[in-house]
C-alpha positions as a Markdown table, in Angstrom:
| # | Residue | x | y | z |
|---|---|---|---|---|
| 1 | Met | -36.9 | -36.6 | 28.6 |
| 2 | Arg | -36.0 | -39.0 | 24.6 |
| 3 | Lys | -37.1 | -35.6 | 22.8 |
| 4 | His | -35.1 | -33.4 | 25.5 |
| 5 | Trp | -31.8 | -35.9 | 23.7 |
| 6 | Ile | -32.7 | -35.9 | 20.4 |
| 7 | Ala | -33.6 | -32.7 | 20.1 |
| 8 | Ala | -30.0 | -31.9 | 22.3 |
| 9 | Ser | -28.7 | -34.1 | 19.9 |
| 10 | Ala | -29.6 | -32.4 | 17.1 |
| 11 | Leu | -28.7 | -29.2 | 17.5 |
| 12 | Thr | -25.2 | -30.8 | 18.9 |
| 13 | Ala | -24.6 | -32.5 | 15.3 |
| 14 | Ala | -26.0 | -29.0 | 13.7 |
| 15 | Ser | -23.0 | -27.2 | 15.6 |
| 16 | Leu | -20.2 | -29.7 | 14.0 |
| 17 | Gly | -21.4 | -29.9 | 10.5 |
| 18 | Ala | -21.2 | -26.1 | 11.1 |
| 19 | His | -17.7 | -26.4 | 12.6 |
| 20 | Ala | -16.5 | -28.0 | 10.5 |
| 21 | Gln | -17.1 | -25.9 | 6.9 |
| 22 | Asp | -15.2 | -23.2 | 8.9 |
| 23 | Ser | -12.1 | -22.4 | 8.3 |
| 24 | Val | -9.2 | -20.0 | 10.2 |
| 25 | Thr | -6.2 | -19.5 | 8.4 |
| 26 | Leu | -3.0 | -17.7 | 10.2 |
| 27 | Tyr | -0.5 | -16.6 | 7.4 |
| 28 | Gly | 2.2 | -13.9 | 7.1 |
| 29 | Arg | 5.8 | -13.1 | 5.5 |
| 30 | Ile | 9.5 | -11.8 | 7.7 |
| 31 | Asp | 11.8 | -9.7 | 5.9 |
| 32 | Ala | 14.6 | -9.2 | 7.3 |
| 33 | Gly | 18.6 | -8.2 | 5.8 |
| 34 | Leu | 20.9 | -4.3 | 5.9 |
| 35 | Glu | 20.2 | -1.4 | 4.4 |
| 36 | Tyr | 22.6 | 0.9 | 2.8 |
| 37 | Val | 22.0 | 4.9 | 2.3 |
| 38 | Asn | 23.9 | 7.7 | 1.5 |
| 39 | Gly | 22.7 | 11.2 | 0.5 |
| 40 | Leu | 21.4 | 11.6 | 4.0 |
| 41 | Lys | 21.4 | 15.2 | 5.8 |
| 42 | Asp | 24.0 | 13.6 | 7.8 |
| 43 | Gly | 25.6 | 11.7 | 5.6 |
| 44 | Ala | 24.9 | 7.6 | 4.9 |
| 45 | Arg | 24.0 | 5.2 | 7.3 |
| 46 | Trp | 24.2 | 2.0 | 7.8 |
| 47 | Arg | 21.3 | 0.1 | 9.6 |
| 48 | Ala | 19.8 | -3.4 | 10.1 |
| 49 | Glu | 16.4 | -3.2 | 8.0 |
| 50 | Ser | 13.9 | -5.1 | 8.8 |
| 51 | Gly | 11.0 | -4.8 | 6.1 |
| 52 | Asp | 12.7 | -2.9 | 3.0 |
| 53 | Trp | 11.2 | -5.4 | 0.5 |
| 54 | Gly | 7.8 | -6.1 | 2.4 |
| 55 | Thr | 6.2 | -5.5 | 5.0 |
| 56 | Ser | 6.9 | -7.9 | 7.9 |
| 57 | Leu | 3.7 | -8.5 | 8.6 |
| 58 | Trp | 0.9 | -11.4 | 10.7 |
| 59 | Gly | -2.7 | -12.5 | 9.9 |
| 60 | Leu | -5.6 | -14.5 | 10.5 |
| 61 | Lys | -8.4 | -15.1 | 8.3 |
| 62 | Gly | -11.2 | -17.2 | 8.3 |
| 63 | Ser | -14.9 | -17.7 | 6.6 |
| 64 | Glu | -18.0 | -19.6 | 7.7 |
| 65 | Asp | -20.0 | -20.9 | 5.3 |
| 66 | Leu | -23.7 | -19.5 | 5.3 |
| 67 | Gly | -25.2 | -21.5 | 2.2 |
| 68 | Gly | -26.4 | -20.6 | -1.2 |
| 69 | Gly | -22.5 | -20.1 | -2.1 |
| 70 | Thr | -22.3 | -17.2 | 0.4 |
| 71 | Gln | -19.6 | -17.3 | 3.5 |
| 72 | Ala | -19.2 | -14.6 | 5.8 |
| 73 | Ile | -15.7 | -14.0 | 5.7 |
| 74 | Phe | -13.1 | -11.4 | 8.8 |
| 75 | Lys | -9.4 | -11.2 | 8.3 |
| 76 | Leu | -6.9 | -9.0 | 10.8 |
| 77 | Glu | -3.7 | -8.4 | 9.6 |
| 78 | Glu | -0.4 | -6.0 | 12.4 |
| 79 | Gly | 2.8 | -5.0 | 10.4 |
| 80 | Phe | 6.1 | -5.2 | 12.8 |
| 81 | Gln | 9.5 | -4.9 | 13.2 |
| 82 | Ile | 11.0 | -7.9 | 13.7 |
| 83 | Met | 14.3 | -6.0 | 13.9 |
| 84 | Thr | 13.2 | -4.4 | 17.1 |
| 85 | Gly | 9.8 | -6.7 | 17.7 |
| 86 | Glu | 7.7 | -3.5 | 17.6 |
| 87 | Met | 4.3 | -3.9 | 16.3 |
| 88 | Gly | 4.5 | -1.0 | 12.8 |
| 89 | Ser | 4.5 | 2.5 | 12.6 |
| 90 | Ser | 1.3 | 3.3 | 14.3 |
| 91 | Gly | 1.2 | 1.2 | 17.4 |
| 92 | Asp | -2.2 | 0.2 | 17.3 |
| 93 | Leu | -3.3 | -3.6 | 17.3 |
| 94 | Phe | -4.6 | -4.8 | 13.4 |
| 95 | Asn | -3.2 | -2.0 | 12.4 |
| 96 | Arg | -3.5 | -3.0 | 8.2 |
| 97 | Tyr | -6.5 | -4.7 | 7.8 |
| 98 | Ala | -9.2 | -5.5 | 10.9 |
| 99 | Leu | -12.6 | -6.5 | 8.5 |
| 100 | Val | -15.4 | -8.0 | 8.7 |
| 101 | Gly | -18.1 | -8.8 | 6.1 |
| 102 | Leu | -19.5 | -11.0 | 3.0 |
| 103 | Thr | -18.8 | -12.5 | 0.3 |
| 104 | Asn | -20.3 | -14.6 | -2.6 |
| 105 | Pro | -19.3 | -15.5 | -6.2 |
| 106 | Thr | -22.4 | -13.9 | -7.8 |
| 107 | Trp | -22.4 | -10.3 | -6.1 |
| 108 | Gly | -18.8 | -10.3 | -5.0 |
| 109 | Thr | -17.0 | -9.2 | -1.9 |
| 110 | Phe | -18.0 | -6.5 | 0.7 |
| 111 | Glu | -16.4 | -5.6 | 4.6 |
| 112 | Met | -15.8 | -3.2 | 7.3 |
| 113 | Gly | -13.9 | -1.9 | 9.4 |
| 114 | Arg | -10.1 | -0.5 | 8.9 |
| 115 | Ser | -8.0 | -1.5 | 5.7 |
| 116 | Leu | -5.3 | -0.8 | 3.2 |
| 117 | Phe | -6.6 | 3.1 | 1.5 |
| 118 | Ile | -7.5 | 2.0 | -2.3 |
| 119 | Ser | -5.0 | 3.6 | -3.5 |
| 120 | Asn | -2.9 | 0.6 | -3.1 |
| 121 | Gly | -4.4 | -1.2 | -6.1 |
| 122 | Val | -1.4 | -0.2 | -7.7 |
| 123 | Trp | 0.9 | -2.3 | -6.3 |
| 124 | Asp | -0.7 | -5.3 | -8.6 |
| 125 | Phe | 1.4 | -3.1 | -11.5 |
| 126 | Asp | 4.7 | -1.7 | -9.6 |
| 127 | Pro | 7.8 | -3.1 | -11.0 |
| 128 | Phe | 9.3 | -2.5 | -7.4 |
| 129 | Val | 6.1 | -4.1 | -5.1 |
| 130 | Gln | 6.1 | -1.1 | -3.6 |
| 131 | Glu | 9.4 | -1.8 | -1.6 |
| 132 | Ala | 11.6 | 0.4 | 0.2 |
| 133 | Phe | 12.3 | 2.2 | -2.9 |
| 134 | Ser | 9.1 | 2.0 | -5.0 |
| 135 | Ser | 5.5 | 3.8 | -6.5 |
| 136 | Ala | 5.4 | 5.1 | -3.4 |
| 137 | Ser | 8.8 | 7.2 | -2.8 |
| 138 | Leu | 8.2 | 10.0 | -4.9 |
| 139 | Val | 4.2 | 10.8 | -4.2 |
| 140 | Arg | 6.2 | 10.5 | -0.2 |
| 141 | Gly | 3.5 | 8.0 | 1.1 |
| 142 | Arg | 0.6 | 9.0 | -0.1 |
| 143 | Asn | -0.2 | 5.8 | -2.4 |
| 144 | Trp | 0.0 | 3.8 | 0.4 |
| 145 | Pro | -2.2 | 4.5 | 3.4 |
| 146 | Gln | -4.4 | 2.3 | 5.2 |
| 147 | Val | -8.0 | 3.9 | 6.5 |
| 148 | Ser | -10.4 | 3.6 | 9.5 |
| 149 | Asn | -14.0 | 3.1 | 9.5 |
| 150 | Ser | -13.7 | 2.0 | 5.7 |
| 151 | Phe | -17.1 | 0.0 | 3.3 |
| 152 | Asn | -15.4 | -1.9 | 0.9 |
| 153 | Tyr | -17.0 | -3.9 | -2.4 |
| 154 | Gln | -14.4 | -6.0 | -4.7 |
| 155 | Ser | -17.3 | -7.4 | -7.6 |
| 156 | Pro | -16.6 | -10.7 | -10.0 |
| 157 | Asn | -14.9 | -10.3 | -13.1 |
| 158 | Phe | -17.2 | -9.9 | -15.6 |
| 159 | Tyr | -16.6 | -10.7 | -18.9 |
| 160 | Gly | -12.5 | -9.5 | -17.6 |
| 161 | Phe | -13.8 | -6.6 | -16.1 |
| 162 | Asp | -13.8 | -6.2 | -12.3 |
| 163 | Phe | -14.9 | -3.3 | -10.2 |
| 164 | Ala | -13.6 | -1.9 | -6.8 |
| 165 | Gly | -14.5 | 0.7 | -4.4 |
| 166 | Gln | -13.8 | 1.9 | -0.7 |
| 167 | Tyr | -16.3 | 4.8 | 1.2 |
| 168 | Ala | -14.4 | 6.0 | 4.5 |
| 169 | Leu | -16.0 | 7.2 | 7.1 |
| 170 | Ser | -14.5 | 9.8 | 9.3 |
| 171 | Asn | -16.9 | 9.3 | 12.1 |
| 172 | Ser | -16.2 | 13.1 | 13.7 |
| 173 | Thr | -19.6 | 15.8 | 14.0 |
| 174 | Asn | -18.9 | 17.6 | 11.3 |
| 175 | Phe | -19.1 | 14.4 | 9.1 |
| 176 | Asn | -15.4 | 15.7 | 7.0 |
| 177 | Gly | -13.4 | 15.4 | 10.1 |
| 178 | Ala | -11.6 | 16.7 | 13.5 |
| 179 | Ser | -15.4 | 18.7 | 14.9 |
| 180 | Asn | -12.3 | 22.0 | 16.3 |
| 181 | Ala | -12.3 | 22.6 | 12.5 |
| 182 | Gly | -10.3 | 25.3 | 11.2 |
| 183 | Thr | -7.0 | 25.0 | 14.1 |
| 184 | Pro | -3.9 | 23.3 | 12.3 |
| 185 | Ala | -4.4 | 20.3 | 14.3 |
| 186 | Ala | -7.7 | 20.0 | 12.3 |
| 187 | Leu | -6.1 | 20.1 | 8.9 |
| 188 | Ala | -3.8 | 17.9 | 9.9 |
| 189 | Thr | -6.4 | 14.8 | 10.6 |
| 190 | Thr | -7.7 | 12.9 | 8.2 |
| 191 | Gly | -11.3 | 13.0 | 6.6 |
| 192 | Arg | -13.2 | 11.5 | 4.5 |
| 193 | Ala | -11.1 | 9.3 | 2.1 |
| 194 | Ala | -12.7 | 7.2 | -0.9 |
| 195 | Gly | -11.8 | 6.0 | -4.5 |
| 196 | Ala | -12.9 | 3.4 | -7.2 |
| 197 | Gln | -10.5 | 0.8 | -9.5 |
| 198 | Ile | -11.8 | -0.3 | -13.0 |
| 199 | Thr | -9.8 | -3.5 | -13.7 |
| 200 | Tyr | -9.2 | -4.8 | -17.7 |
| 201 | Thr | -8.2 | -8.3 | -17.4 |
| 202 | Lys | -7.4 | -10.7 | -20.5 |
| 203 | Gly | -4.7 | -13.2 | -21.9 |
| 204 | Phe | -1.0 | -11.2 | -21.6 |
| 205 | Leu | -3.0 | -7.5 | -20.5 |
| 206 | Glu | -3.9 | -6.4 | -17.4 |
| 207 | Val | -5.4 | -2.6 | -17.4 |
| 208 | Arg | -6.3 | 0.0 | -14.2 |
| 209 | Gly | -8.3 | 2.6 | -14.1 |
| 210 | Leu | -7.7 | 4.1 | -10.6 |
| 211 | Tyr | -9.3 | 7.3 | -9.3 |
| 212 | Asp | -9.0 | 8.2 | -5.0 |
| 213 | Glu | -9.5 | 11.2 | -3.0 |
| 214 | Ile | -8.2 | 12.3 | 1.4 |
| 215 | Arg | -9.5 | 15.2 | 2.4 |
| 216 | Asp | -8.1 | 17.3 | 5.6 |
| 217 | Gly | -10.5 | 18.0 | 8.5 |
| 218 | Asn | -12.2 | 20.3 | 7.1 |
| 219 | Gly | -13.0 | 18.3 | 4.0 |
| 220 | Gln | -10.8 | 20.1 | 1.8 |
| 221 | Phe | -7.2 | 19.0 | -0.8 |
| 222 | Ser | -5.5 | 21.6 | 1.3 |
| 223 | Asn | -2.0 | 19.3 | 1.0 |
| 224 | Leu | -0.8 | 17.1 | -2.1 |
| 225 | Phe | 0.6 | 14.3 | -0.5 |
| 226 | Ala | -1.8 | 13.8 | 1.8 |
| 227 | Phe | -4.9 | 16.0 | 1.5 |
| 228 | Ser | -5.5 | 15.5 | -2.4 |
| 229 | Arg | -7.0 | 14.0 | -5.4 |
| 230 | Glu | -5.4 | 11.2 | -7.3 |
| 231 | Tyr | -6.0 | 10.2 | -11.5 |
| 232 | Thr | -4.3 | 7.3 | -12.1 |
| 233 | Ala | -4.0 | 4.2 | -15.2 |
| 234 | Ala | -1.7 | 1.3 | -14.9 |
| 235 | Ile | -0.8 | -1.5 | -17.2 |
| 236 | Asn | 0.8 | -5.1 | -17.3 |
| 237 | Leu | 1.9 | -6.6 | -20.2 |
| 238 | Ile | 3.1 | -10.1 | -20.1 |
| 239 | Phe | 4.5 | -12.4 | -23.2 |
| 240 | Gly | 6.6 | -14.9 | -21.8 |
| 241 | Lys | 9.9 | -14.6 | -19.5 |
| 242 | Trp | 9.0 | -11.5 | -20.0 |
| 243 | Lys | 7.0 | -8.6 | -17.5 |
| 244 | Ile | 6.5 | -4.5 | -18.7 |
| 245 | Gln | 4.3 | -2.7 | -16.4 |
| 246 | Ala | 3.9 | 1.1 | -16.4 |
| 247 | Ala | 1.6 | 3.9 | -15.2 |
| 248 | Tyr | 0.7 | 7.3 | -15.1 |
| 249 | Glu | -0.6 | 9.6 | -12.0 |
| 250 | His | -1.1 | 12.7 | -11.5 |
| 251 | Leu | -2.0 | 14.6 | -7.6 |
| 252 | Asn | -4.0 | 17.5 | -7.4 |
| 253 | Ala | -4.9 | 20.0 | -4.0 |
| 254 | Asn | -6.8 | 22.6 | -5.6 |
| 255 | Ala | -6.7 | 23.6 | -1.3 |
| 256 | Val | -2.8 | 23.7 | -0.2 |
| 257 | Thr | -3.2 | 27.4 | 1.6 |
| 258 | Asp | 1.2 | 28.2 | 2.0 |
| 259 | Asp | 3.0 | 28.4 | -1.0 |
| 260 | Gly | 3.6 | 24.2 | -1.8 |
| 261 | Pro | 2.2 | 22.2 | -4.6 |
| 262 | Thr | -1.6 | 22.6 | -5.8 |
| 263 | Ser | -0.5 | 19.7 | -9.1 |
| 264 | Gly | 2.0 | 16.6 | -9.6 |
| 265 | Asp | 2.9 | 14.4 | -12.5 |
| 266 | His | 4.3 | 10.2 | -11.9 |
| 267 | Glu | 4.9 | 8.1 | -14.1 |
| 268 | Trp | 7.0 | 4.7 | -14.0 |
| 269 | Leu | 8.4 | 1.6 | -16.6 |
| 270 | Gly | 9.7 | -1.2 | -15.6 |
| 271 | Val | 10.2 | -4.2 | -16.5 |
| 272 | Thr | 11.0 | -8.0 | -14.9 |
| 273 | Tyr | 12.8 | -11.3 | -17.2 |
| 274 | Gln | 12.2 | -14.3 | -15.8 |
| 275 | Phe | 16.0 | -16.3 | -15.8 |
| 276 | Thr | 15.3 | -19.0 | -14.4 |
| 277 | Pro | 12.1 | -20.2 | -12.3 |
| 278 | Ala | 13.9 | -19.5 | -8.9 |
| 279 | Ala | 16.3 | -16.5 | -10.5 |
| 280 | Ala | 14.6 | -12.7 | -11.6 |
| 281 | Leu | 15.2 | -9.1 | -12.3 |
| 282 | Thr | 13.5 | -5.9 | -11.9 |
| 283 | Val | 15.0 | -3.0 | -14.0 |
| 284 | Gly | 12.5 | 0.7 | -13.4 |
| 285 | Gly | 12.5 | 3.5 | -12.9 |
| 286 | Tyr | 10.3 | 5.9 | -11.4 |
| 287 | His | 10.0 | 10.0 | -12.3 |
| 288 | Ile | 8.3 | 13.6 | -10.6 |
| 289 | Asn | 7.0 | 16.8 | -11.3 |
| 290 | Val | 5.8 | 19.5 | -9.5 |
| 291 | Asn | 4.2 | 22.7 | -9.9 |
| 292 | Arg | 5.4 | 25.8 | -7.7 |
| 293 | Gly | 9.0 | 25.0 | -7.3 |
| 294 | Gly | 8.3 | 21.4 | -5.8 |
| 295 | Gly | 10.6 | 21.1 | -8.7 |
| 296 | Asn | 11.2 | 17.1 | -9.9 |
| 297 | Ala | 13.1 | 14.1 | -10.0 |
| 298 | Thr | 14.2 | 10.3 | -11.7 |
| 299 | Leu | 13.7 | 7.3 | -9.2 |
| 300 | Tyr | 16.1 | 4.7 | -11.4 |
| 301 | Glu | 15.9 | 1.2 | -9.6 |
| 302 | Thr | 17.0 | -2.9 | -10.4 |
| 303 | Thr | 15.9 | -5.4 | -8.0 |
| 304 | Ala | 17.4 | -9.1 | -8.7 |
| 305 | Thr | 14.9 | -12.5 | -6.6 |
| 306 | Tyr | 16.3 | -15.6 | -6.2 |
| 307 | Asn | 14.0 | -17.9 | -4.6 |
| 308 | Leu | 15.1 | -21.1 | -1.9 |
| 309 | Ser | 12.2 | -22.8 | -2.1 |
| 310 | Lys | 8.3 | -21.4 | -3.3 |
| 311 | Arg | 8.5 | -19.4 | 0.8 |
| 312 | Thr | 11.1 | -17.8 | 0.9 |
| 313 | Phe | 13.3 | -15.8 | -1.3 |
| 314 | Leu | 16.4 | -13.6 | -1.4 |
| 315 | Phe | 16.5 | -10.5 | -1.8 |
| 316 | Leu | 19.5 | -7.9 | -3.8 |
| 317 | Thr | 18.1 | -4.0 | -4.3 |
| 318 | Ala | 19.7 | -0.6 | -5.1 |
| 319 | Ala | 18.4 | 2.2 | -6.3 |
| 320 | Thr | 19.0 | 7.0 | -6.4 |
| 321 | Val | 17.5 | 9.7 | -6.8 |
| 322 | Gln | 19.0 | 12.6 | -9.1 |
| 323 | Asn | 16.2 | 15.9 | -7.7 |
| 324 | Ser | 17.0 | 18.8 | -9.5 |
| 325 | Ser | 17.6 | 21.9 | -7.4 |
| 326 | Thr | 14.7 | 22.5 | -6.0 |
| 327 | Ala | 13.7 | 19.3 | -4.7 |
| 328 | Asn | 14.4 | 16.9 | -1.7 |
| 329 | Phe | 12.4 | 13.4 | -3.1 |
| 330 | Ser | 13.9 | 11.0 | -1.0 |
| 331 | Leu | 14.6 | 7.0 | -1.8 |
| 332 | Phe | 12.0 | 5.9 | 0.8 |
| 333 | Ala | 8.5 | 7.2 | 1.0 |
| 334 | Glu | 9.1 | 10.5 | 3.4 |
| 335 | Pro | 7.1 | 13.6 | 4.3 |
| 336 | Pro | 8.4 | 16.2 | 3.6 |
| 337 | Asp | 11.0 | 18.3 | 6.3 |
| 338 | Asn | 7.9 | 20.5 | 6.7 |
| 339 | Ser | 4.7 | 18.1 | 7.4 |
| 340 | Ala | 2.5 | 17.4 | 9.9 |
| 341 | Ala | 3.6 | 14.0 | 9.9 |
| 342 | Phe | 6.4 | 16.0 | 12.2 |
| 343 | Asn | 4.2 | 17.5 | 14.6 |
| 344 | Thr | 6.9 | 20.7 | 14.3 |
| 345 | Thr | 8.4 | 22.4 | 12.9 |
| 346 | Ser | 11.6 | 22.5 | 15.1 |
| 347 | Gln | 15.2 | 22.3 | 12.7 |
| 348 | Gln | 15.4 | 19.1 | 14.7 |
| 349 | Ala | 12.5 | 17.3 | 12.3 |
| 350 | Ile | 14.4 | 18.8 | 9.4 |
| 351 | Gln | 17.6 | 17.1 | 10.6 |
| 352 | Asn | 16.6 | 13.3 | 11.3 |
| 353 | Ser | 14.1 | 13.3 | 7.6 |
| 354 | Gln | 15.3 | 10.8 | 5.3 |
| 355 | Asn | 15.4 | 13.7 | 2.4 |
| 356 | Pro | 18.4 | 15.4 | 1.3 |
| 357 | Tyr | 19.1 | 17.8 | 1.1 |
| 358 | Pro | 17.2 | 20.0 | -1.8 |
| 359 | Gly | 18.7 | 19.9 | -5.6 |
| 360 | His | 20.8 | 16.7 | -3.4 |
| 361 | Ser | 20.4 | 13.1 | -4.7 |
| 362 | Gln | 20.8 | 10.1 | -2.5 |
| 363 | Thr | 21.8 | 6.0 | -4.1 |
| 364 | Gly | 21.1 | 3.3 | -1.7 |
| 365 | Gly | 21.1 | -0.6 | -1.8 |
| 366 | Phe | 19.6 | -3.0 | 0.6 |
| 367 | Ala | 19.7 | -7.3 | 0.7 |
| 368 | Gly | 18.3 | -9.6 | 3.2 |
| 369 | Ile | 15.1 | -12.4 | 2.6 |
| 370 | Leu | 12.1 | -12.9 | 2.9 |
| 371 | His | 9.7 | -15.6 | 4.0 |
| 372 | Gln | 6.0 | -16.7 | 4.0 |
| 373 | Phe | 4.0 | -18.8 | 6.3 |
């Protein structure tokens, strides 16, 4: 009996010791305010906003010490609309992250599950940090999707360099995507997705090169803003109170079967000045040019932020997008009017999109408060 008691006590102590080294963190951010936009097809609009500066979200992340510097880790994260309490646009629980993996300071971090796509790596180089009006706008959301069934790796830093890679399986019988390949529905289904990025950081300089690809249900690059290859080169320069950010992106889709564009060039430049520890101002712009008569557009923007504390700040953003005669890019990361994202080509769907009419401009702004916890 005494041996059983000693063994049980040892197991209990070991269990308590293990739990003492575990950690689970609840975190999130809440963004809300007021938005105004004119140049919509049906005129101007005022509305309450949730997520214009940054997606409102909450999440759980945790780790368990496995010894030797290795930890088991997990991350669960969901976006939501604070104005209505609804979950994010996909309606899924943990629609942003649902990951489990291992991390070690020597060999890096490996995770599996649902994740933001690697193209979101432009966030670090976007002067407007992927606000509602940002680097995603003129590529119609191409650089901020999520992927399921993904395998992700992030290396440690070696002499200023670090590497990240991602591969997302389609989990379908034909490997690429939809098992009913060749049908219109298959063309609207995401197949395999993959990407890699390398970053160099030293002192005032940060440079990143990124390649990513998203295939349709047939394994093809059939839509410039949905199923395509993307090449990105980006740079950050920080001098005292000044931060300069610039990037160039090239998009290519070589299997477009309709009259849509097959190539696009997207670039941006922004400057941030930190007036005081609490107040900052950013000015900048984005430009895109697409082939096959898709035209070009330029988005000009400015944002002011004021920190009320380390976790709460006020924001004010104003922007305008100017379209050439054949272009109809929106301030928002809006799909084309004939996009399969609407699941219809009806005139009602076109009318309800946030794109302006071709050749028309769009101007808007939003202001609010963001709190992080």
